[in-house]
Every structure is written in C-alpha cells, then in structure tokens.
Amino acid sequence: MTHQYPPMGPGAAGSGAPEPAWQNDPVWQNDPAWRTDPYPGAGAYGHEPAATAVVPEPAAPAPAPEPAPAPAPKKPGRDRYLDLLRSIALVRVVAYHLFGWAWLTVLFPSMGVMFALAGSLMARSLNRPAWGVIKSRVRRLLPPLWVFSAVVLTMMFAGGWNPTKDPDLGGGMWAVIDLFNYLVPVGAPPYPWQIGSQSGLLENTWAVQAAGVLWYLRAYLWFVVASPLLLWAFRRAPLPTLLAPLALTAVVGTGLVTIPGETGNAISDFAVYGGCWVLGFAHHEGLLAKIPRYVAVSCAALVMAFGLWWASGHLGPDGWDLNDIPLSQATWSFGFVVILLLYSPSWQELPGRLARWDKLVTLSNNRAVTIYLWHNLLIMATVPILDQLYNLPFMESERASAALDSTYMVWMFFLVWPLIGLAVLCFGWVEDFAAKRSPRLWPNGTKKKAAASGDGGRGGRRRG
C-alpha cells in the first residue's frame, strides 16, 4: 500500500493558486510510479498528512507449478526376468533329456527361449564395433568347449575309438579333419554311435548323448557371426527379417527341399530358431513395445495354433515331440517367445516368493554354458551310482527293488543336480577365464550383495 501526500509549495491546496498543469495530466495521475509519496516522513516538516488513498498493489503472479520429479534412473544391471527365463529353460532341458517327455517341448520351448535371450543380448552388444563383439562372443564360447572336448575325446580314445576306422564316419582323413569341430563348432563333431559295452560303467551310447548337445553351440556360433548382417536387415525391414526364418523353415523343414547330411541339419537349425533370435533384436530395439498388445498376442496365438495344427498331421516317432517337426517347432517357439517378451516386466530384483531362488538363478546364468555342456553326460553318470543301491542289504527284497525300479528316473533327476554342481566347481571357472574375469568357484551373487549391503547399508539329435 502507498500513501499520497498533498504537494507543498506554490499551488498547494488552500493557497488559492492554480494547480500546475502537470498535476492535471491524466498520465501522471494514473501512473503508480509517480503517485508514490515524494516526501517520506513529511510530518517532520510540520505538515500533517491528508487523508490517505488506498492504491491496490498489483497482484503477485501465481507461483509456477513445481515440475514433477523425474523418475529415478534404473540402476545398471541384468534383467532378472530374462535371467529367470534362462534358468527355467535350463531346468526344462535337463528334465527333457532325462525323462524324454514330448509334452515338455510344447509346455516350454526352451531352445527358442534361449536363442531369443541370446539375440537380445547380442543386439545390445552390437552398439559397439561388430568385429570386437564377435571376437568377444567366440572367446567366451570356446574355452568351455575345449575343456569339455578334452574330457570327452579322452574317454572316447580310451574306450578304443579310432575315427579313421569308424565305418559310420566313412573312415580316412576326413574323419580326423572333422575333429576340428570339437575346437570350433562350425559343423557337427564326429563320435562313435556305440562304444564300450552295455554292461560297462556307462551305457554304450554315452558318446552320442554327450556330444549330441554340441549342435546348440554350432547354431549359436552361426547366429553370432550372422548377427551384424541380421541386425542391419532388421533395422531396415523389420517384418520381412522376422518372418524370413519361418519361410525358410517351410522350405527346408518340410521336405520341400532336402539338404542331406549335417549341412542340412545346420541350415534347418538356423531356420527353425532364426525367428527367435531376431525376436531378441525386436525386444531390444523396442519394436514389440510399439505394437498394440492385443494385436501382438492375437497374431502370436494364430502362429502357435498353426504350429499345433501342422504337428497334428506330421507326428514323428515320439508323437508330439516338436523337435521332430521343424515347422511346428519354429512357429510354436516364435509365438511363445513373442508373448514372453511382450509381457517382460524388466525386473531388477526377483519379486515376492521368487526372491528365494535368486542365488540359484544367478548361479545358473553365470554358468549356463557349463550346465548345458555337461548335463547329458552327468545324467548317464547317475546310473552307475544309483545301481549301487541294489547292493544294500535292505534292497534284497523284491518289494524294495520294485520300489526303486518304479522311481529310478526320479532319483536320477534329483541326483544329477549335485553332479552338475560338482561340474560347476570343477569346470565353471573356465567361463570366467574366457570372459577375462577373476575365476570364481560358486558365483551365486552372495559376495556382491554383501559388498553392496556394506556400502549402502540333447542326447543324439534330441534338441531340448
């Protein structure tokens, strides 16, 4: 509020003199800057102030609304949802190779999920120069393979296998050259279909079971080498690149075009799981998030329905085992992966009751290659161990023996996990060596969490 005092001197009120013209100027009268008291404390000069006029102050501007606080940036780290999927896939692979249940390939298509997760990680890595990424991926893959190959080949040679005289391999030097695939899995490694005897420590098909899982490493290597070109094509033509592997599977996986030998198997594997690998690209690039969910789920369901329809008319020797039906495997895995990635919650920590599995999920992801390489051989190693139970005194009765017979495979399933844990302790550190990390015996994340708390308070052609 301001006070207006009567002017003093000539022309003051009551002096009878006319007011100066500038006092009658409407601009002056309406200008608040000029109407403020020119003589503060005028009473000191013997003049009483006249009645004051209230001049309203201009309204203060409304305070600007405070901006909404920016969401806290996510801490860098692994996506625990994807880690959980990889762990489930590994458990399902072990169960399938042990029990052989065909319905497991429908319940959870493990290999498609694993290829999709690997494709997503590969797309993220390709933000760096492609050649360096490929070298890094190959370096991480080969040392664990070399250790596995050294053990398996030693067992084969000790069992009397000579690849140059193996009639199943054709003999000669080509069989020896094929041994290179135990070092770099660009093709199928050779192995004897029968070795030892049926009554030996391991059954006589153990080499087929042990080396048969190496198809996955071959397919993975092909995808790694092809990823720069695939990602380039995906970013320019997403939909054709996504659907091209399914179209290729329809050609080479249905008998329309037949490519003989392991070359045909390699191309078929690349086609069947290529769509899942490229779906990993779509997940990383955010393409799936841009598609309306109801559209994506509806299309995925139609693709999966086609896969089951095709399987119903092309059942293999094991019935609904999708590993024997390439087009069904490709389409069912494709649709299944779309739904899994579409609902990806991107957990930084496992929520609720899943948190109790955190250490095992961390361990299985840090030792995924070791678990996959050794699990089939270790499944067969459970047999001679369990057979010792029949020698126990209380197992002499027929009832006890029958009980063990009926639950034998269940005991195999429970026994194989301690053996896998032993393999992790013996050979898992090679994965750290390959990744240029300090070797760790049991990397389940315990030490890392403790430090953070202190700072911040297939056998044969079975695919799996």
Tab-separated table of C-alpha atoms in Angstrom:
chain	number	residue	atom	x	y	z
A	1	MET	CA	0.000	0.000	0.000
A	2	THR	CA	1.281	3.522	-0.829
A	3	HIS	CA	0.371	6.927	0.724
A	4	GLN	CA	-0.284	10.052	-1.310
A	5	TYR	CA	0.567	13.355	0.422
A	6	PRO	CA	-0.607	16.846	-0.753
A	7	PRO	CA	2.064	18.690	-2.656
A	8	MET	CA	3.826	21.527	-0.833
A	9	GLY	CA	4.984	24.850	-2.102
A	10	PRO	CA	3.300	27.033	-4.693
A	11	GLY	CA	-0.038	25.730	-5.839
A	12	ALA	CA	-0.607	23.744	-2.683
A	13	ALA	CA	-4.165	23.078	-1.647
A	14	GLY	CA	-5.748	26.085	0.079
A	15	SER	CA	-3.186	28.561	-1.296
A	16	GLY	CA	-5.585	29.946	-3.911
A	17	ALA	CA	-3.016	29.477	-6.633
A	18	PRO	CA	-3.878	27.354	-9.612
A	19	GLU	CA	-2.520	23.811	-9.689
A	20	PRO	CA	0.258	23.229	-12.169
A	21	ALA	CA	-0.761	21.694	-15.443
A	22	TRP	CA	1.383	18.548	-14.884
A	23	GLN	CA	-0.728	17.710	-11.845
A	24	ASN	CA	-3.825	17.540	-14.035
A	25	ASP	CA	-2.094	15.323	-16.540
A	26	PRO	CA	-4.058	12.065	-16.604
A	27	VAL	CA	-0.875	10.112	-17.395
A	28	TRP	CA	0.697	11.356	-14.192
A	29	GLN	CA	-2.481	10.775	-12.214
A	30	ASN	CA	-2.738	7.162	-13.403
A	31	ASP	CA	0.913	6.241	-13.119
A	32	PRO	CA	1.516	4.466	-9.799
A	33	ALA	CA	5.238	5.118	-10.059
A	34	TRP	CA	4.661	8.858	-9.882
A	35	ARG	CA	1.882	8.721	-7.322
A	36	THR	CA	4.055	7.364	-4.553
A	37	ASP	CA	4.908	9.710	-1.711
A	38	PRO	CA	7.700	12.012	-2.972
A	39	TYR	CA	8.399	13.125	0.600
A	40	PRO	CA	8.585	10.270	3.035
A	41	GLY	CA	8.258	11.482	6.606
A	42	ALA	CA	6.557	14.740	5.548
A	43	GLY	CA	5.267	15.158	9.056
A	44	ALA	CA	8.771	16.129	10.076
A	45	TYR	CA	8.287	19.331	8.166
A	46	GLY	CA	5.249	20.359	10.232
A	47	HIS	CA	2.600	19.109	7.812
A	48	GLU	CA	0.002	16.600	8.809
A	49	PRO	CA	-0.711	14.118	6.058
A	50	ALA	CA	-4.056	14.368	4.372
A	51	ALA	CA	-6.441	11.538	4.202
A	52	THR	CA	-4.690	8.680	2.509
A	53	ALA	CA	-5.996	6.994	-0.592
A	54	VAL	CA	-5.626	3.272	-0.867
A	55	VAL	CA	-3.932	2.256	-4.073
A	56	PRO	CA	-4.128	-1.513	-4.668
A	57	GLU	CA	-0.860	-3.212	-5.266
A	58	PRO	CA	-0.598	-5.251	-8.410
A	59	ALA	CA	-1.447	-8.890	-7.795
A	60	ALA	CA	1.562	-11.085	-7.324
A	61	PRO	CA	1.916	-13.634	-10.093
A	62	ALA	CA	0.816	-17.131	-9.222
A	63	PRO	CA	3.762	-19.352	-8.396
A	64	ALA	CA	4.704	-21.678	-11.235
A	65	PRO	CA	3.803	-25.273	-10.521
A	66	GLU	CA	6.744	-27.327	-9.437
A	67	PRO	CA	7.835	-29.794	-12.101
A	68	ALA	CA	7.083	-33.412	-11.387
A	69	PRO	CA	10.113	-35.180	-10.051
A	70	ALA	CA	11.913	-37.130	-12.744
A	71	PRO	CA	11.742	-40.883	-12.294
A	72	ALA	CA	14.812	-42.270	-10.705
A	73	PRO	CA	17.076	-43.805	-13.320
A	74	LYS	CA	17.302	-47.569	-13.258
A	75	LYS	CA	20.429	-48.968	-11.771
A	76	PRO	CA	22.612	-50.684	-14.324
A	77	GLY	CA	22.420	-54.427	-14.087
A	78	ARG	CA	20.948	-57.571	-15.520
A	79	ASP	CA	17.284	-58.022	-16.336
A	80	ARG	CA	16.255	-60.584	-13.729
A	81	TYR	CA	13.153	-61.570	-15.701
A	82	LEU	CA	15.326	-62.678	-18.610
A	83	ASP	CA	17.676	-64.410	-16.172
A	84	LEU	CA	14.718	-66.287	-14.699
A	85	LEU	CA	13.609	-67.421	-18.157
A	86	ARG	CA	17.097	-68.725	-18.915
A	87	SER	CA	17.164	-70.681	-15.652
A	88	ILE	CA	13.756	-72.223	-16.352
A	89	ALA	CA	14.928	-73.152	-19.840
A	90	LEU	CA	17.998	-74.950	-18.462
A	91	VAL	CA	15.953	-76.926	-15.937
A	92	ARG	CA	13.484	-77.890	-18.656
A	93	VAL	CA	16.325	-79.062	-20.941
A	94	VAL	CA	17.701	-81.314	-18.198
A	95	ALA	CA	14.242	-82.730	-17.459
A	96	TYR	CA	13.565	-83.373	-21.143
A	97	HIS	CA	16.860	-85.153	-21.727
A	98	LEU	CA	16.243	-87.311	-18.682
A	99	PHE	CA	12.555	-88.193	-18.954
A	100	GLY	CA	12.072	-87.696	-22.696
A	101	TRP	CA	8.534	-86.375	-22.244
A	102	ALA	CA	7.351	-84.993	-25.583
A	103	TRP	CA	4.843	-82.627	-23.977
A	104	LEU	CA	7.703	-80.644	-22.434
A	105	THR	CA	8.526	-79.266	-25.890
A	106	VAL	CA	5.035	-77.789	-26.008
A	107	LEU	CA	4.891	-76.657	-22.395
A	108	PHE	CA	8.074	-74.597	-22.623
A	109	PRO	CA	10.151	-74.409	-25.843
A	110	SER	CA	13.478	-73.966	-24.091
A	111	MET	CA	15.758	-73.682	-27.088
A	112	GLY	CA	13.664	-70.977	-28.722
A	113	VAL	CA	13.671	-69.022	-25.462
A	114	MET	CA	17.443	-69.380	-25.056
A	115	PHE	CA	18.116	-68.222	-28.615
A	116	ALA	CA	15.791	-65.237	-28.162
A	117	LEU	CA	17.551	-64.161	-24.961
A	118	ALA	CA	20.942	-64.542	-26.649
A	119	GLY	CA	19.705	-62.481	-29.606
A	120	SER	CA	18.583	-59.664	-27.316
A	121	LEU	CA	21.985	-59.561	-25.594
A	122	MET	CA	23.737	-59.674	-28.956
A	123	ALA	CA	21.736	-56.699	-30.228
A	124	ARG	CA	22.715	-54.724	-27.132
A	125	SER	CA	26.380	-55.615	-27.608
A	126	LEU	CA	26.344	-54.551	-31.258
A	127	ASN	CA	26.220	-50.924	-30.169
A	128	ARG	CA	29.985	-51.459	-30.191
A	129	PRO	CA	32.063	-52.331	-33.294
A	130	ALA	CA	30.804	-55.610	-34.720
A	131	TRP	CA	34.161	-57.345	-35.119
A	132	GLY	CA	35.070	-56.790	-31.480
A	133	VAL	CA	31.685	-58.122	-30.342
A	134	ILE	CA	32.028	-61.271	-32.449
A	135	LYS	CA	35.526	-61.939	-31.108
A	136	SER	CA	34.270	-61.450	-27.553
A	137	ARG	CA	31.351	-63.872	-28.002
A	138	VAL	CA	33.500	-66.511	-29.661
A	139	ARG	CA	36.147	-66.161	-26.951
A	140	ARG	CA	33.519	-66.760	-24.262
A	141	LEU	CA	32.225	-69.835	-26.062
A	142	LEU	CA	35.381	-71.719	-26.999
A	143	PRO	CA	37.370	-72.333	-23.761
A	144	PRO	CA	34.442	-74.123	-22.002
A	145	LEU	CA	34.013	-76.193	-25.180
A	146	TRP	CA	37.726	-77.069	-25.244
A	147	VAL	CA	37.662	-78.366	-21.676
A	148	PHE	CA	34.559	-80.442	-22.387
A	149	SER	CA	36.035	-81.763	-25.639
A	150	ALA	CA	39.309	-82.717	-23.952
A	151	VAL	CA	37.468	-84.861	-21.392
A	152	VAL	CA	35.054	-86.464	-23.862
A	153	LEU	CA	37.674	-87.206	-26.522
A	154	THR	CA	39.994	-88.705	-23.922
A	155	MET	CA	37.183	-91.007	-22.800
A	156	MET	CA	36.415	-91.959	-26.407
A	157	PHE	CA	40.021	-92.734	-27.303
A	158	ALA	CA	40.494	-94.623	-24.042
A	159	GLY	CA	37.451	-96.697	-24.978
A	160	GLY	CA	39.153	-97.769	-28.195
A	161	TRP	CA	37.540	-95.411	-30.705
A	162	ASN	CA	39.560	-94.672	-33.833
A	163	PRO	CA	37.812	-92.144	-36.110
A	164	THR	CA	39.849	-93.203	-39.160
A	165	LYS	CA	38.453	-96.759	-38.864
A	166	ASP	CA	34.902	-95.890	-37.858
A	167	PRO	CA	32.588	-97.202	-40.622
A	168	ASP	CA	29.833	-94.781	-39.599
A	169	LEU	CA	32.152	-91.865	-40.388
A	170	GLY	CA	33.466	-93.206	-43.674
A	171	GLY	CA	36.993	-93.530	-42.283
A	172	GLY	CA	40.051	-91.831	-43.682
A	173	MET	CA	41.421	-88.369	-43.024
A	174	TRP	CA	38.081	-86.612	-43.342
A	175	ALA	CA	37.045	-88.107	-40.004
A	176	VAL	CA	40.191	-86.648	-38.454
A	177	ILE	CA	39.518	-83.252	-40.021
A	178	ASP	CA	36.017	-83.333	-38.559
A	179	LEU	CA	37.589	-83.448	-35.106
A	180	PHE	CA	38.273	-79.726	-35.634
A	181	ASN	CA	34.616	-79.177	-34.748
A	182	TYR	CA	35.479	-80.045	-31.158
A	183	LEU	CA	37.640	-76.910	-31.177
A	184	VAL	CA	35.480	-74.560	-33.278
A	185	PRO	CA	31.899	-75.815	-33.745
A	186	VAL	CA	31.294	-74.761	-37.340
A	187	GLY	CA	29.943	-78.210	-38.155
A	188	ALA	CA	28.998	-81.489	-36.486
A	189	PRO	CA	31.711	-83.215	-34.432
A	190	PRO	CA	32.234	-86.929	-35.048
A	191	TYR	CA	31.549	-89.520	-32.361
A	192	PRO	CA	31.005	-93.264	-32.197
A	193	TRP	CA	27.434	-94.490	-32.075
A	194	GLN	CA	28.455	-97.475	-29.997
A	195	ILE	CA	31.424	-97.530	-27.641
A	196	GLY	CA	32.332	-99.865	-24.805
A	197	SER	CA	29.759	-102.433	-23.762
A	198	GLN	CA	26.232	-102.424	-22.450
A	199	SER	CA	27.493	-103.645	-19.092
A	200	GLY	CA	30.217	-101.038	-18.836
A	201	LEU	CA	30.459	-98.137	-16.420
A	202	LEU	CA	28.440	-96.026	-18.876
A	203	GLU	CA	25.984	-97.413	-21.390
A	204	ASN	CA	27.403	-97.912	-24.872
A	205	THR	CA	25.577	-94.888	-26.355
A	206	TRP	CA	27.103	-92.392	-23.951
A	207	ALA	CA	29.189	-90.692	-26.673
A	208	VAL	CA	26.064	-89.937	-28.698
A	209	GLN	CA	24.394	-88.475	-25.634
A	210	ALA	CA	27.430	-86.444	-24.588
A	211	ALA	CA	28.402	-84.968	-27.957
A	212	GLY	CA	24.877	-84.607	-29.306
A	213	VAL	CA	24.286	-81.373	-27.367
A	214	LEU	CA	27.026	-79.592	-29.342
A	215	TRP	CA	24.541	-78.724	-32.096
A	216	TYR	CA	23.443	-75.802	-29.926
A	217	LEU	CA	26.946	-74.313	-29.844
A	218	ARG	CA	27.177	-74.661	-33.618
A	219	ALA	CA	23.873	-72.838	-34.147
A	220	TYR	CA	24.852	-70.174	-31.601
A	221	LEU	CA	28.153	-69.565	-33.407
A	222	TRP	CA	26.391	-69.204	-36.739
A	223	PHE	CA	23.962	-66.694	-35.263
A	224	VAL	CA	26.763	-64.684	-33.661
A	225	VAL	CA	28.661	-64.408	-36.950
A	226	ALA	CA	25.483	-63.530	-38.880
A	227	SER	CA	24.161	-61.038	-36.305
A	228	PRO	CA	25.690	-57.811	-37.732
A	229	LEU	CA	24.043	-58.524	-41.096
A	230	LEU	CA	20.788	-59.686	-39.494
A	231	LEU	CA	20.580	-56.592	-37.285
A	232	TRP	CA	21.319	-54.335	-40.258
A	233	ALA	CA	18.498	-56.005	-42.206
A	234	PHE	CA	16.138	-55.889	-39.223
A	235	ARG	CA	16.571	-52.151	-38.724
A	236	ARG	CA	15.702	-51.518	-42.368
A	237	ALA	CA	12.995	-54.126	-42.881
A	238	PRO	CA	11.808	-55.467	-39.509
A	239	LEU	CA	8.842	-57.584	-40.576
A	240	PRO	CA	10.488	-59.375	-43.537
A	241	THR	CA	13.560	-60.122	-41.409
A	242	LEU	CA	11.357	-61.548	-38.644
A	243	LEU	CA	9.373	-63.765	-40.995
A	244	ALA	CA	12.193	-64.878	-43.295
A	245	PRO	CA	13.374	-67.708	-40.973
A	246	LEU	CA	9.823	-69.085	-40.783
A	247	ALA	CA	9.616	-69.034	-44.587
A	248	LEU	CA	12.990	-70.786	-44.825
A	249	THR	CA	11.778	-73.427	-42.365
A	250	ALA	CA	8.730	-74.007	-44.543
A	251	VAL	CA	11.123	-74.810	-47.392
A	252	VAL	CA	13.887	-76.857	-45.738
A	253	GLY	CA	11.981	-78.211	-42.745
A	254	THR	CA	9.038	-79.796	-44.517
A	255	GLY	CA	10.791	-81.873	-47.180
A	256	LEU	CA	10.002	-79.393	-49.941
A	257	VAL	CA	13.777	-79.001	-50.375
A	258	THR	CA	16.065	-81.594	-48.849
A	259	ILE	CA	19.681	-80.830	-47.965
A	260	PRO	CA	21.464	-84.029	-46.957
A	261	GLY	CA	23.856	-84.620	-44.078
A	262	GLU	CA	24.908	-82.320	-41.299
A	263	THR	CA	24.826	-79.336	-43.634
A	264	GLY	CA	21.095	-79.807	-43.918
A	265	ASN	CA	20.782	-80.155	-40.150
A	266	ALA	CA	22.761	-76.948	-39.605
A	267	ILE	CA	20.646	-74.971	-42.078
A	268	SER	CA	17.464	-76.391	-40.585
A	269	ASP	CA	18.558	-75.392	-37.063
A	270	PHE	CA	19.421	-71.896	-38.284
A	271	ALA	CA	15.996	-71.540	-39.904
A	272	VAL	CA	13.964	-73.047	-37.046
A	273	TYR	CA	15.448	-70.800	-34.358
A	274	GLY	CA	16.337	-67.798	-36.520
A	275	GLY	CA	12.948	-66.218	-35.896
A	276	CYS	CA	13.505	-66.412	-32.130
A	277	TRP	CA	16.973	-64.885	-32.461
A	278	VAL	CA	15.565	-61.953	-34.452
A	279	LEU	CA	12.759	-61.610	-31.884
A	280	GLY	CA	15.550	-60.894	-29.424
A	281	PHE	CA	16.508	-57.993	-31.683
A	282	ALA	CA	12.887	-56.788	-31.682
A	283	HIS	CA	12.802	-56.917	-27.889
A	284	HIS	CA	15.996	-54.915	-27.514
A	285	GLU	CA	15.048	-52.353	-30.183
A	286	GLY	CA	11.640	-51.771	-28.560
A	287	LEU	CA	9.649	-52.912	-31.595
A	288	LEU	CA	7.433	-55.282	-29.604
A	289	ALA	CA	6.523	-52.478	-27.198
A	290	LYS	CA	5.266	-50.358	-30.110
A	291	ILE	CA	2.770	-52.973	-31.292
A	292	PRO	CA	-0.631	-52.913	-29.529
A	293	ARG	CA	-0.615	-55.786	-27.109
A	294	TYR	CA	-3.892	-57.300	-28.278
A	295	VAL	CA	-2.595	-57.318	-31.863
A	296	ALA	CA	0.703	-58.972	-30.930
A	297	VAL	CA	-0.923	-61.594	-28.704
A	298	SER	CA	-3.596	-62.389	-31.287
A	299	CYS	CA	-1.031	-62.846	-34.059
A	300	ALA	CA	1.213	-64.934	-31.789
A	301	ALA	CA	-1.725	-67.168	-30.853
A	302	LEU	CA	-2.568	-67.723	-34.516
A	303	VAL	CA	1.037	-68.666	-35.312
A	304	MET	CA	1.133	-71.077	-32.359
A	305	ALA	CA	-2.203	-72.600	-33.390
A	306	PHE	CA	-0.823	-73.190	-36.858
A	307	GLY	CA	2.192	-74.924	-35.320
A	308	LEU	CA	-0.008	-77.339	-33.353
A	309	TRP	CA	-2.231	-77.942	-36.378
A	310	TRP	CA	0.777	-78.784	-38.516
A	311	ALA	CA	2.174	-81.079	-35.814
A	312	SER	CA	-1.120	-82.978	-35.579
A	313	GLY	CA	-0.678	-84.111	-39.187
A	314	HIS	CA	3.077	-84.719	-39.059
A	315	LEU	CA	3.696	-86.547	-35.787
A	316	GLY	CA	7.152	-88.065	-35.505
A	317	PRO	CA	8.357	-91.257	-33.836
A	318	ASP	CA	7.920	-89.644	-30.404
A	319	GLY	CA	4.450	-88.259	-31.070
A	320	TRP	CA	4.072	-84.612	-30.186
A	321	ASP	CA	7.780	-84.016	-29.724
A	322	LEU	CA	8.215	-80.750	-31.638
A	323	ASN	CA	11.932	-81.393	-32.054
A	324	ASP	CA	10.979	-83.915	-34.738
A	325	ILE	CA	8.683	-81.430	-36.536
A	326	PRO	CA	10.757	-78.385	-37.631
A	327	LEU	CA	7.925	-76.163	-38.882
A	328	SER	CA	5.883	-76.746	-35.734
A	329	GLN	CA	8.923	-76.110	-33.555
A	330	ALA	CA	9.642	-72.859	-35.400
A	331	THR	CA	6.108	-71.467	-35.279
A	332	TRP	CA	5.264	-72.615	-31.744
A	333	SER	CA	8.555	-71.261	-30.366
A	334	PHE	CA	8.099	-67.997	-32.273
A	335	GLY	CA	4.643	-67.280	-30.867
A	336	PHE	CA	5.608	-68.428	-27.382
A	337	VAL	CA	8.628	-66.111	-27.305
A	338	VAL	CA	6.567	-63.161	-28.560
A	339	ILE	CA	4.238	-63.495	-25.576
A	340	LEU	CA	7.074	-63.949	-23.066
A	341	LEU	CA	8.928	-60.879	-24.307
A	342	LEU	CA	5.785	-58.816	-24.751
A	343	TYR	CA	4.979	-59.156	-21.054
A	344	SER	CA	8.585	-58.673	-19.976
A	345	PRO	CA	8.484	-56.725	-16.674
A	346	SER	CA	12.235	-55.925	-16.677
A	347	TRP	CA	12.827	-56.808	-13.041
A	348	GLN	CA	15.967	-55.569	-11.372
A	349	GLU	CA	15.251	-57.944	-8.480
A	350	LEU	CA	13.142	-61.064	-8.343
A	351	PRO	CA	9.839	-60.144	-6.679
A	352	GLY	CA	7.948	-61.844	-3.876
A	353	ARG	CA	8.433	-65.556	-3.445
A	354	LEU	CA	10.686	-65.722	-6.487
A	355	ALA	CA	13.347	-63.931	-4.442
A	356	ARG	CA	14.136	-67.174	-2.601
A	357	TRP	CA	15.511	-68.535	-5.904
A	358	ASP	CA	17.723	-65.526	-6.512
A	359	LYS	CA	21.046	-67.258	-5.755
A	360	LEU	CA	20.278	-70.257	-7.950
A	361	VAL	CA	19.108	-68.013	-10.795
A	362	THR	CA	22.327	-66.007	-10.526
A	363	LEU	CA	24.458	-69.142	-10.424
A	364	SER	CA	22.747	-70.797	-13.393
A	365	ASN	CA	23.132	-67.678	-15.521
A	366	ASN	CA	26.798	-67.314	-14.642
A	367	ARG	CA	27.383	-70.986	-15.505
A	368	ALA	CA	24.835	-71.556	-18.298
A	369	VAL	CA	27.396	-72.897	-20.802
A	370	THR	CA	28.904	-75.287	-18.254
A	371	ILE	CA	25.500	-76.617	-17.206
A	372	TYR	CA	24.384	-77.134	-20.785
A	373	LEU	CA	27.600	-78.812	-21.929
A	374	TRP	CA	27.889	-81.309	-19.083
A	375	HIS	CA	24.319	-82.130	-18.119
A	376	ASN	CA	23.741	-85.007	-20.555
A	377	LEU	CA	26.939	-86.818	-19.638
A	378	LEU	CA	26.127	-86.350	-15.956
A	379	ILE	CA	22.619	-87.739	-16.424
A	380	MET	CA	24.207	-91.012	-17.572
A	381	ALA	CA	26.684	-90.869	-14.705
A	382	THR	CA	23.790	-91.157	-12.259
A	383	VAL	CA	23.055	-94.709	-13.446
A	384	PRO	CA	26.150	-96.496	-12.094
A	385	ILE	CA	25.788	-94.544	-8.843
A	386	LEU	CA	22.145	-95.480	-8.316
A	387	ASP	CA	22.817	-99.066	-9.296
A	388	GLN	CA	24.887	-99.403	-6.144
A	389	LEU	CA	21.666	-99.094	-4.152
A	390	TYR	CA	20.678	-102.585	-5.258
A	391	ASN	CA	23.674	-103.936	-3.318
A	392	LEU	CA	22.418	-102.602	0.002
A	393	PRO	CA	21.156	-105.289	2.444
A	394	PHE	CA	17.628	-103.941	2.764
A	395	MET	CA	17.262	-103.902	-1.062
A	396	GLU	CA	17.325	-107.698	-1.293
A	397	SER	CA	13.560	-107.958	-1.102
A	398	GLU	CA	11.562	-107.836	-4.329
A	399	ARG	CA	9.333	-105.124	-2.920
A	400	ALA	CA	12.258	-102.790	-2.243
A	401	SER	CA	13.772	-103.459	-5.647
A	402	ALA	CA	10.422	-102.844	-7.344
A	403	ALA	CA	10.035	-99.537	-5.485
A	404	LEU	CA	13.447	-98.421	-6.680
A	405	ASP	CA	12.677	-99.545	-10.221
A	406	SER	CA	9.455	-97.518	-10.326
A	407	THR	CA	11.114	-94.350	-9.030
A	408	TYR	CA	14.505	-94.795	-10.680
A	409	MET	CA	14.270	-91.815	-13.045
A	410	VAL	CA	13.012	-89.557	-10.289
A	411	TRP	CA	16.105	-90.411	-8.267
A	412	MET	CA	18.201	-89.712	-11.368
A	413	PHE	CA	16.667	-86.247	-11.607
A	414	PHE	CA	17.475	-85.422	-8.001
A	415	LEU	CA	20.973	-86.900	-8.190
A	416	VAL	CA	22.001	-85.135	-11.382
A	417	TRP	CA	21.867	-81.687	-9.777
A	418	PRO	CA	24.600	-82.362	-7.198
A	419	LEU	CA	26.687	-83.753	-10.057
A	420	ILE	CA	26.035	-80.599	-12.077
A	421	GLY	CA	27.073	-78.584	-9.034
A	422	LEU	CA	30.290	-80.589	-8.914
A	423	ALA	CA	30.900	-79.831	-12.600
A	424	VAL	CA	30.339	-76.136	-11.880
A	425	LEU	CA	33.005	-76.279	-9.179
A	426	CYS	CA	35.464	-78.189	-11.367
A	427	PHE	CA	34.966	-76.555	-14.764
A	428	GLY	CA	32.780	-73.468	-14.323
A	429	TRP	CA	35.698	-71.144	-13.610
A	430	VAL	CA	36.691	-71.541	-17.285
A	431	GLU	CA	33.740	-69.311	-18.182
A	432	ASP	CA	35.274	-66.557	-16.045
A	433	PHE	CA	38.641	-67.104	-17.710
A	434	ALA	CA	37.005	-66.869	-21.137
A	435	ALA	CA	35.261	-63.624	-20.127
A	436	LYS	CA	38.521	-62.176	-18.720
A	437	ARG	CA	37.150	-62.135	-15.170
A	438	SER	CA	38.688	-63.338	-11.968
A	439	PRO	CA	37.885	-67.059	-11.575
A	440	ARG	CA	35.037	-67.855	-9.162
A	441	LEU	CA	34.061	-71.266	-7.857
A	442	TRP	CA	30.424	-70.595	-6.966
A	443	PRO	CA	29.202	-67.276	-8.450
A	444	ASN	CA	25.725	-67.026	-6.952
A	445	GLY	CA	25.963	-63.293	-6.193
A	446	THR	CA	26.418	-63.641	-2.434
A	447	LYS	CA	29.674	-61.695	-2.164
A	448	LYS	CA	28.442	-58.969	-4.481
A	449	LYS	CA	25.299	-58.450	-2.392
A	450	ALA	CA	27.295	-58.442	0.827
A	451	ALA	CA	29.564	-55.737	-0.576
A	452	ALA	CA	26.581	-53.686	-1.725
A	453	SER	CA	24.990	-54.010	1.720
A	454	GLY	CA	28.173	-52.799	3.356
A	455	ASP	CA	28.417	-49.807	1.022
A	456	GLY	CA	24.839	-48.750	1.158
A	457	GLY	CA	23.747	-50.158	4.328
A	458	ARG	CA	20.104	-83.423	-26.473
A	459	GLY	CA	21.148	-86.709	-26.498
A	460	GLY	CA	21.877	-87.527	-30.115
A	461	ARG	CA	19.513	-85.401	-32.161
A	462	ARG	CA	17.286	-84.543	-29.218
A	463	ARG	CA	17.282	-80.773	-29.179
A	464	GLY	CA	15.906	-79.859	-25.765
